[in-house]
């Protein structure tokens, strides 16, 4: 059947108040841009006319400002899941003016299929190509695309010519069978394929195609500073030590790295270290550093869910597609983040902590235990199943007034049972095989900023009995003092001493 080309405003009329809408993409890569803005504008008009207009949102992860930001500013969001990183949306969530539920990214597609989260009324997807018989070629990310396209009653396609049709073949699109008796996922090497290079849908469900020519929303990466550089060098140092000890094979293992400037710096440092051999990447977000290392021959193959790379780098990639096309693969997050595959491949997992406590528990999501920052993302998927799980963090924030290491995390996302290694700019804390008190001593000695080391030692010396010497009256004193004074420094423990 012939494709129905329409405007973004016409497309927005296919979305109704109280609909649940699934969006393609993962980070700003691959997410819709013009239809989402048209929906936001429609919501504003409806509100001005005194009529309700809000939608439920399923996304792969965070999105661009023209999606999350536009809909948040229009107060058009009934609920939102999973990961997000937009400042306006964050404000909406923390003011409790919409509902947000945080999820492990690998679980969202299957929980949609299981019916746990309600139906998907509309799927809005960005594509590099779409055919009359229902083949949709994604752009720079996949996310939850195959699941929302299959489940949705209506599909709207943003056909974006910023992404060449020639990227067909870079994607591996599949959905696992649901229980009971789910089959094994047949990924035994990073480069193994299990699906099709496009999403196949019933063409009758495609209610409209909107032509666009829009680049991804792009924040880029901050330049390396001394702290991020030192963290990266410490990660590389640790991995070399593990190879020399025989705990990582000489041919190395595939690497997963989280999102952001620290993660990008870590990969860069690994590439610069001559003692680390060529390696492969099996991750969710492929960042600038991976593409740079691929050009240098250090990364031989990268499988992910998203090309979350700067505009300059994606232009270079598309200009040299013949070089990159056989070295890259983009999958749904249900595969990029699947615990079965992560454990089978033996991934070295590297993620960023917002806060850690001295016993090895990690807070990835909440500031002072109450305010959502972004979400857990895929860090739990990888941490729980990785061969070696590493968390990195600068030792302080806010000009030294916040310590990233506290007596007890104000919100726990990853428990001590999953966290093997913590690395800051000061050093490496290897927590494997250590008791709680040994972990605390190791973290304080190797990772904590010098301004806080003695103070945390004093906390341990309060004399609490038990396997984990956590003082229930004092464990949140860092957070309380920061809320009152704006600094965690020099907490006075004397009132808690026996």
PDB file of N, CA and C in Angstrom, residues 303-379:
ATOM      1  N   UNK A 303      29.116  -3.448  19.480  1.00  0.00           N
ATOM      2  CA  UNK A 303      27.690  -3.728  19.455  1.00  0.00           C
ATOM      3  C   UNK A 303      27.029  -2.880  20.533  1.00  0.00           C
ATOM      4  N   UNK A 304      25.942  -2.220  20.175  1.00  0.00           N
ATOM      5  CA  UNK A 304      25.244  -1.381  21.142  1.00  0.00           C
ATOM      6  C   UNK A 304      23.794  -1.217  20.772  1.00  0.00           C
ATOM      7  N   UNK A 305      23.151  -0.309  21.480  1.00  0.00           N
ATOM      8  CA  UNK A 305      21.752   0.019  21.220  1.00  0.00           C
ATOM      9  C   UNK A 305      21.628   1.377  20.561  1.00  0.00           C
ATOM     10  N   UNK A 306      22.681   2.208  20.710  1.00  0.00           N
ATOM     11  CA  UNK A 306      22.589   3.610  20.300  1.00  0.00           C
ATOM     12  C   UNK A 306      23.945   4.148  19.909  1.00  0.00           C
ATOM     13  N   UNK A 307      23.970   4.934  18.844  1.00  0.00           N
ATOM     14  CA  UNK A 307      25.140   5.732  18.472  1.00  0.00           C
ATOM     15  C   UNK A 307      24.946   7.120  19.079  1.00  0.00           C
ATOM     16  N   UNK A 308      25.285   7.248  20.342  1.00  0.00           N
ATOM     17  CA  UNK A 308      25.103   8.522  21.033  1.00  0.00           C
ATOM     18  C   UNK A 308      26.388   9.324  20.888  1.00  0.00           C
ATOM     19  N   UNK A 309      26.599   9.815  19.693  1.00  0.00           N
ATOM     20  CA  UNK A 309      27.855  10.479  19.358  1.00  0.00           C
ATOM     21  C   UNK A 309      27.579  11.905  18.893  1.00  0.00           C
ATOM     22  N   UNK A 310      28.586  12.748  18.971  1.00  0.00           N
ATOM     23  CA  UNK A 310      28.423  14.156  18.625  1.00  0.00           C
ATOM     24  C   UNK A 310      28.139  14.312  17.132  1.00  0.00           C
ATOM     25  N   UNK A 311      27.611  15.459  16.760  1.00  0.00           N
ATOM     26  CA  UNK A 311      27.261  15.691  15.349  1.00  0.00           C
ATOM     27  C   UNK A 311      28.477  15.583  14.444  1.00  0.00           C
ATOM     28  N   UNK A 312      29.596  16.102  14.908  1.00  0.00           N
ATOM     29  CA  UNK A 312      30.822  16.033  14.109  1.00  0.00           C
ATOM     30  C   UNK A 312      31.219  14.582  13.846  1.00  0.00           C
ATOM     31  N   UNK A 313      31.119  13.748  14.885  1.00  0.00           N
ATOM     32  CA  UNK A 313      31.529  12.348  14.746  1.00  0.00           C
ATOM     33  C   UNK A 313      30.540  11.566  13.895  1.00  0.00           C
ATOM     34  N   UNK A 314      29.244  11.821  14.034  1.00  0.00           N
ATOM     35  CA  UNK A 314      28.286  11.062  13.223  1.00  0.00           C
ATOM     36  C   UNK A 314      28.395  11.456  11.747  1.00  0.00           C
ATOM     37  N   UNK A 315      28.713  12.699  11.474  1.00  0.00           N
ATOM     38  CA  UNK A 315      28.939  13.119  10.082  1.00  0.00           C
ATOM     39  C   UNK A 315      30.151  12.402   9.497  1.00  0.00           C
ATOM     40  N   UNK A 316      31.201  12.257  10.310  1.00  0.00           N
ATOM     41  CA  UNK A 316      32.392  11.534   9.871  1.00  0.00           C
ATOM     42  C   UNK A 316      32.067  10.061   9.633  1.00  0.00           C
ATOM     43  N   UNK A 317      31.257   9.479  10.522  1.00  0.00           N
ATOM     44  CA  UNK A 317      30.879   8.073  10.374  1.00  0.00           C
ATOM     45  C   UNK A 317      30.103   7.847   9.086  1.00  0.00           C
ATOM     46  N   UNK A 318      29.123   8.711   8.822  1.00  0.00           N
ATOM     47  CA  UNK A 318      28.327   8.548   7.614  1.00  0.00           C
ATOM     48  C   UNK A 318      29.150   8.805   6.346  1.00  0.00           C
ATOM     49  N   UNK A 319      30.130   9.700   6.435  1.00  0.00           N
ATOM     50  CA  UNK A 319      30.990   9.976   5.282  1.00  0.00           C
ATOM     51  C   UNK A 319      31.931   8.809   4.992  1.00  0.00           C
ATOM     52  N   UNK A 320      32.159   7.967   6.006  1.00  0.00           N
ATOM     53  CA  UNK A 320      33.065   6.826   5.862  1.00  0.00           C
ATOM     54  C   UNK A 320      32.353   5.521   6.208  1.00  0.00           C
ATOM     55  N   UNK A 321      31.117   5.421   5.753  1.00  0.00           N
ATOM     56  CA  UNK A 321      30.275   4.295   6.135  1.00  0.00           C
ATOM     57  C   UNK A 321      30.866   2.956   5.703  1.00  0.00           C
ATOM     58  N   UNK A 322      31.572   2.931   4.579  1.00  0.00           N
ATOM     59  CA  UNK A 322      32.159   1.674   4.109  1.00  0.00           C
ATOM     60  C   UNK A 322      33.183   1.129   5.100  1.00  0.00           C
ATOM     61  N   UNK A 323      33.862   2.023   5.832  1.00  0.00           N
ATOM     62  CA  UNK A 323      34.829   1.588   6.842  1.00  0.00           C
ATOM     63  C   UNK A 323      34.131   1.080   8.097  1.00  0.00           C
ATOM     64  N   UNK A 324      33.083   1.777   8.535  1.00  0.00           N
ATOM     65  CA  UNK A 324      32.455   1.477   9.817  1.00  0.00           C
ATOM     66  C   UNK A 324      31.392   0.388   9.758  1.00  0.00           C
ATOM     67  N   UNK A 325      30.791   0.184   8.592  1.00  0.00           N
ATOM     68  CA  UNK A 325      29.567  -0.612   8.546  1.00  0.00           C
ATOM     69  C   UNK A 325      29.766  -2.051   9.006  1.00  0.00           C
ATOM     70  N   UNK A 326      30.926  -2.632   8.758  1.00  0.00           N
ATOM     71  CA  UNK A 326      31.157  -4.009   9.187  1.00  0.00           C
ATOM     72  C   UNK A 326      31.781  -4.086  10.582  1.00  0.00           C
ATOM     73  N   UNK A 327      31.826  -2.959  11.275  1.00  0.00           N
ATOM     74  CA  UNK A 327      32.414  -2.915  12.618  1.00  0.00           C
ATOM     75  C   UNK A 327      31.410  -2.465  13.681  1.00  0.00           C
ATOM     76  N   UNK A 328      30.174  -2.195  13.260  1.00  0.00           N
ATOM     77  CA  UNK A 328      29.153  -1.678  14.166  1.00  0.00           C
ATOM     78  C   UNK A 328      27.869  -2.476  14.048  1.00  0.00           C
ATOM     79  N   UNK A 329      27.162  -2.627  15.161  1.00  0.00           N
ATOM     80  CA  UNK A 329      25.870  -3.286  15.159  1.00  0.00           C
ATOM     81  C   UNK A 329      24.999  -2.633  16.225  1.00  0.00           C
ATOM     82  N   UNK A 330      23.771  -2.257  15.846  1.00  0.00           N
ATOM     83  CA  UNK A 330      22.817  -1.660  16.779  1.00  0.00           C
ATOM     84  C   UNK A 330      21.656  -2.624  16.994  1.00  0.00           C
ATOM     85  N   UNK A 331      21.370  -2.914  18.279  1.00  0.00           N
ATOM     86  CA  UNK A 331      20.348  -3.900  18.639  1.00  0.00           C
ATOM     87  C   UNK A 331      19.292  -3.257  19.535  1.00  0.00           C
ATOM     88  N   UNK A 332      18.146  -3.915  19.724  1.00  0.00           N
ATOM     89  CA  UNK A 332      17.211  -3.476  20.761  1.00  0.00           C
ATOM     90  C   UNK A 332      17.869  -3.595  22.136  1.00  0.00           C
ATOM     91  N   UNK A 333      17.437  -2.765  23.086  1.00  0.00           N
ATOM     92  CA  UNK A 333      18.038  -2.788  24.416  1.00  0.00           C
ATOM     93  C   UNK A 333      17.799  -4.100  25.136  1.00  0.00           C
ATOM     94  N   UNK A 334      16.788  -4.839  24.735  1.00  0.00           N
ATOM     95  CA  UNK A 334      16.513  -6.131  25.334  1.00  0.00           C
ATOM     96  C   UNK A 334      17.635  -7.118  25.037  1.00  0.00           C
ATOM     97  N   UNK A 335      18.414  -6.853  23.973  1.00  0.00           N
ATOM     98  CA  UNK A 335      19.550  -7.691  23.620  1.00  0.00           C
ATOM     99  C   UNK A 335      20.871  -7.071  24.070  1.00  0.00           C
ATOM    100  N   UNK A 336      21.020  -5.760  23.870  1.00  0.00           N
ATOM    101  CA  UNK A 336      22.269  -5.111  24.284  1.00  0.00           C
ATOM    102  C   UNK A 336      22.477  -5.214  25.788  1.00  0.00           C
ATOM    103  N   UNK A 337      21.393  -5.266  26.554  1.00  0.00           N
ATOM    104  CA  UNK A 337      21.462  -5.261  28.015  1.00  0.00           C
ATOM    105  C   UNK A 337      21.041  -6.588  28.640  1.00  0.00           C
ATOM    106  N   UNK A 338      20.966  -7.637  27.869  1.00  0.00           N
ATOM    107  CA  UNK A 338      20.390  -8.879  28.392  1.00  0.00           C
ATOM    108  C   UNK A 338      21.369  -9.603  29.308  1.00  0.00           C
ATOM    109  N   UNK A 339      20.961  -9.906  30.560  1.00  0.00           N
ATOM    110  CA  UNK A 339      21.866 -10.564  31.491  1.00  0.00           C
ATOM    111  C   UNK A 339      22.454 -11.874  30.977  1.00  0.00           C
ATOM    112  N   UNK A 340      21.667 -12.643  30.233  1.00  0.00           N
ATOM    113  CA  UNK A 340      22.173 -13.909  29.692  1.00  0.00           C
ATOM    114  C   UNK A 340      23.390 -13.675  28.806  1.00  0.00           C
ATOM    115  N   UNK A 341      23.286 -12.686  27.924  1.00  0.00           N
ATOM    116  CA  UNK A 341      24.378 -12.409  26.987  1.00  0.00           C
ATOM    117  C   UNK A 341      25.568 -11.791  27.712  1.00  0.00           C
ATOM    118  N   UNK A 342      25.282 -10.896  28.650  1.00  0.00           N
ATOM    119  CA  UNK A 342      26.346 -10.225  29.404  1.00  0.00           C
ATOM    120  C   UNK A 342      27.206 -11.246  30.140  1.00  0.00           C
ATOM    121  N   UNK A 343      26.559 -12.192  30.792  1.00  0.00           N
ATOM    122  CA  UNK A 343      27.314 -13.197  31.539  1.00  0.00           C
ATOM    123  C   UNK A 343      28.049 -14.141  30.592  1.00  0.00           C
ATOM    124  N   UNK A 344      27.418 -14.501  29.485  1.00  0.00           N
ATOM    125  CA  UNK A 344      28.061 -15.419  28.547  1.00  0.00           C
ATOM    126  C   UNK A 344      29.320 -14.808  27.938  1.00  0.00           C
ATOM    127  N   UNK A 345      29.246 -13.541  27.541  1.00  0.00           N
ATOM    128  CA  UNK A 345      30.390 -12.900  26.901  1.00  0.00           C
ATOM    129  C   UNK A 345      31.487 -12.526  27.891  1.00  0.00           C
ATOM    130  N   UNK A 346      31.152 -12.453  29.179  1.00  0.00           N
ATOM    131  CA  UNK A 346      32.139 -12.094  30.186  1.00  0.00           C
ATOM    132  C   UNK A 346      32.531 -10.627  30.126  1.00  0.00           C
ATOM    133  N   UNK A 347      31.542  -9.744  30.225  1.00  0.00           N
ATOM    134  CA  UNK A 347      31.815  -8.322  30.030  1.00  0.00           C
ATOM    135  C   UNK A 347      32.537  -7.703  31.218  1.00  0.00           C
ATOM    136  N   UNK A 348      33.480  -6.822  30.908  1.00  0.00           N
ATOM    137  CA  UNK A 348      34.022  -5.879  31.875  1.00  0.00           C
ATOM    138  C   UNK A 348      33.067  -4.699  31.876  1.00  0.00           C
ATOM    139  N   UNK A 349      32.356  -4.477  32.976  1.00  0.00           N
ATOM    140  CA  UNK A 349      31.333  -3.433  33.007  1.00  0.00           C
ATOM    141  C   UNK A 349      31.831  -2.234  33.800  1.00  0.00           C
ATOM    142  N   UNK A 350      31.659  -1.043  33.229  1.00  0.00           N
ATOM    143  CA  UNK A 350      32.162   0.186  33.833  1.00  0.00           C
ATOM    144  C   UNK A 350      31.038   1.207  33.848  1.00  0.00           C
ATOM    145  N   UNK A 351      30.561   1.554  35.044  1.00  0.00           N
ATOM    146  CA  UNK A 351      29.459   2.498  35.175  1.00  0.00           C
ATOM    147  C   UNK A 351      29.800   3.573  36.201  1.00  0.00           C
ATOM    148  N   UNK A 352      29.006   4.631  36.200  1.00  0.00           N
ATOM    149  CA  UNK A 352      29.300   5.797  37.030  1.00  0.00           C
ATOM    150  C   UNK A 352      28.362   5.847  38.228  1.00  0.00           C
ATOM    151  N   UNK A 353      28.929   6.077  39.414  1.00  0.00           N
ATOM    152  CA  UNK A 353      28.138   6.222  40.634  1.00  0.00           C
ATOM    153  C   UNK A 353      27.869   7.687  40.907  1.00  0.00           C
ATOM    154  N   UNK A 354      26.674   7.992  41.357  1.00  0.00           N
ATOM    155  CA  UNK A 354      26.369   9.315  41.891  1.00  0.00           C
ATOM    156  C   UNK A 354      26.930   9.433  43.307  1.00  0.00           C
ATOM    157  N   UNK A 355      26.855   8.316  44.044  1.00  0.00           N
ATOM    158  CA  UNK A 355      27.267   8.285  45.438  1.00  0.00           C
ATOM    159  C   UNK A 355      27.565   6.833  45.808  1.00  0.00           C
ATOM    160  N   UNK A 356      28.577   6.635  46.627  1.00  0.00           N
ATOM    161  CA  UNK A 356      28.894   5.300  47.146  1.00  0.00           C
ATOM    162  C   UNK A 356      29.053   5.402  48.653  1.00  0.00           C
ATOM    163  N   UNK A 357      28.741   4.310  49.337  1.00  0.00           N
ATOM    164  CA  UNK A 357      29.071   4.349  50.755  1.00  0.00           C
ATOM    165  C   UNK A 357      30.313   3.510  51.031  1.00  0.00           C
ATOM    166  N   UNK A 358      30.823   3.623  52.224  1.00  0.00           N
ATOM    167  CA  UNK A 358      32.107   3.013  52.531  1.00  0.00           C
ATOM    168  C   UNK A 358      32.028   1.497  52.621  1.00  0.00           C
ATOM    169  N   UNK A 359      30.822   0.942  52.545  1.00  0.00           N
ATOM    170  CA  UNK A 359      30.674  -0.510  52.568  1.00  0.00           C
ATOM    171  C   UNK A 359      30.430  -1.090  51.174  1.00  0.00           C
ATOM    172  N   UNK A 360      30.398  -0.233  50.156  1.00  0.00           N
ATOM    173  CA  UNK A 360      30.336  -0.717  48.788  1.00  0.00           C
ATOM    174  C   UNK A 360      28.988  -0.648  48.120  1.00  0.00           C
ATOM    175  N   UNK A 361      28.004  -0.016  48.739  1.00  0.00           N
ATOM    176  CA  UNK A 361      26.690   0.159  48.102  1.00  0.00           C
ATOM    177  C   UNK A 361      26.707   1.411  47.236  1.00  0.00           C
ATOM    178  N   UNK A 362      25.932   1.390  46.149  1.00  0.00           N
ATOM    179  CA  UNK A 362      25.966   2.459  45.152  1.00  0.00           C
ATOM    180  C   UNK A 362      24.594   3.108  44.988  1.00  0.00           C
ATOM    181  N   UNK A 363      24.582   4.429  44.950  1.00  0.00           N
ATOM    182  CA  UNK A 363      23.410   5.228  44.588  1.00  0.00           C
ATOM    183  C   UNK A 363      23.682   5.808  43.204  1.00  0.00           C
ATOM    184  N   UNK A 364      22.876   5.425  42.231  1.00  0.00           N
ATOM    185  CA  UNK A 364      23.034   5.921  40.870  1.00  0.00           C
ATOM    186  C   UNK A 364      21.995   6.958  40.477  1.00  0.00           C
ATOM    187  N   UNK A 365      21.007   7.215  41.356  1.00  0.00           N
ATOM    188  CA  UNK A 365      19.819   7.902  40.863  1.00  0.00           C
ATOM    189  C   UNK A 365      19.363   9.119  41.654  1.00  0.00           C
ATOM    190  N   UNK A 366      19.495   9.126  42.975  1.00  0.00           N
ATOM    191  CA  UNK A 366      18.820  10.134  43.793  1.00  0.00           C
ATOM    192  C   UNK A 366      19.797  11.051  44.534  1.00  0.00           C
ATOM    193  N   UNK A 367      19.570  12.349  44.421  1.00  0.00           N
ATOM    194  CA  UNK A 367      20.334  13.336  45.177  1.00  0.00           C
ATOM    195  C   UNK A 367      19.725  13.471  46.573  1.00  0.00           C
ATOM    196  N   UNK A 368      20.562  13.288  47.595  1.00  0.00           N
ATOM    197  CA  UNK A 368      20.109  13.337  48.993  1.00  0.00           C
ATOM    198  C   UNK A 368      18.938  12.391  49.249  1.00  0.00           C
ATOM    199  N   UNK A 369      18.882  11.329  48.467  1.00  0.00           N
ATOM    200  CA  UNK A 369      17.891  10.288  48.705  1.00  0.00           C
ATOM    201  C   UNK A 369      16.489  10.595  48.251  1.00  0.00           C
ATOM    202  N   UNK A 370      16.215  11.813  47.784  1.00  0.00           N
ATOM    203  CA  UNK A 370      14.836  12.195  47.468  1.00  0.00           C
ATOM    204  C   UNK A 370      14.650  12.694  46.037  1.00  0.00           C
ATOM    205  N   UNK A 371      15.620  13.387  45.500  1.00  0.00           N
ATOM    206  CA  UNK A 371      15.441  14.017  44.187  1.00  0.00           C
ATOM    207  C   UNK A 371      16.049  13.152  43.085  1.00  0.00           C
ATOM    208  N   UNK A 372      15.194  12.751  42.135  1.00  0.00           N
ATOM    209  CA  UNK A 372      15.652  11.949  41.013  1.00  0.00           C
ATOM    210  C   UNK A 372      16.587  12.767  40.138  1.00  0.00           C
ATOM    211  N   UNK A 373      17.748  12.174  39.827  1.00  0.00           N
ATOM    212  CA  UNK A 373      18.655  12.805  38.870  1.00  0.00           C
ATOM    213  C   UNK A 373      18.292  12.347  37.456  1.00  0.00           C
ATOM    214  N   UNK A 374      18.590  11.098  37.107  1.00  0.00           N
ATOM    215  CA  UNK A 374      18.282  10.593  35.762  1.00  0.00           C
ATOM    216  C   UNK A 374      17.535   9.258  35.800  1.00  0.00           C
ATOM    217  N   UNK A 375      18.065   8.311  36.560  1.00  0.00           N
ATOM    218  CA  UNK A 375      17.476   6.980  36.602  1.00  0.00           C
ATOM    219  C   UNK A 375      18.564   5.930  36.604  1.00  0.00           C
ATOM    220  N   UNK A 376      18.168   4.684  36.812  1.00  0.00           N
ATOM    221  CA  UNK A 376      19.152   3.605  36.909  1.00  0.00           C
ATOM    222  C   UNK A 376      19.698   3.194  35.555  1.00  0.00           C
ATOM    223  N   UNK A 377      18.921   3.443  34.499  1.00  0.00           N
ATOM    224  CA  UNK A 377      19.388   3.093  33.162  1.00  0.00           C
ATOM    225  C   UNK A 377      19.706   1.619  33.036  1.00  0.00           C
ATOM    226  N   UNK A 378      20.814   1.329  32.368  1.00  0.00           N
ATOM    227  CA  UNK A 378      21.215  -0.065  32.194  1.00  0.00           C
ATOM    228  C   UNK A 378      22.289  -0.510  33.161  1.00  0.00           C
ATOM    229  N   UNK A 379      22.658   0.360  34.111  1.00  0.00           N
ATOM    230  CA  UNK A 379      23.785   0.025  34.982  1.00  0.00           C
ATOM    231  C   UNK A 379      23.532  -1.248  35.776  1.00  0.00           C
TER     232      UNK A 379
END
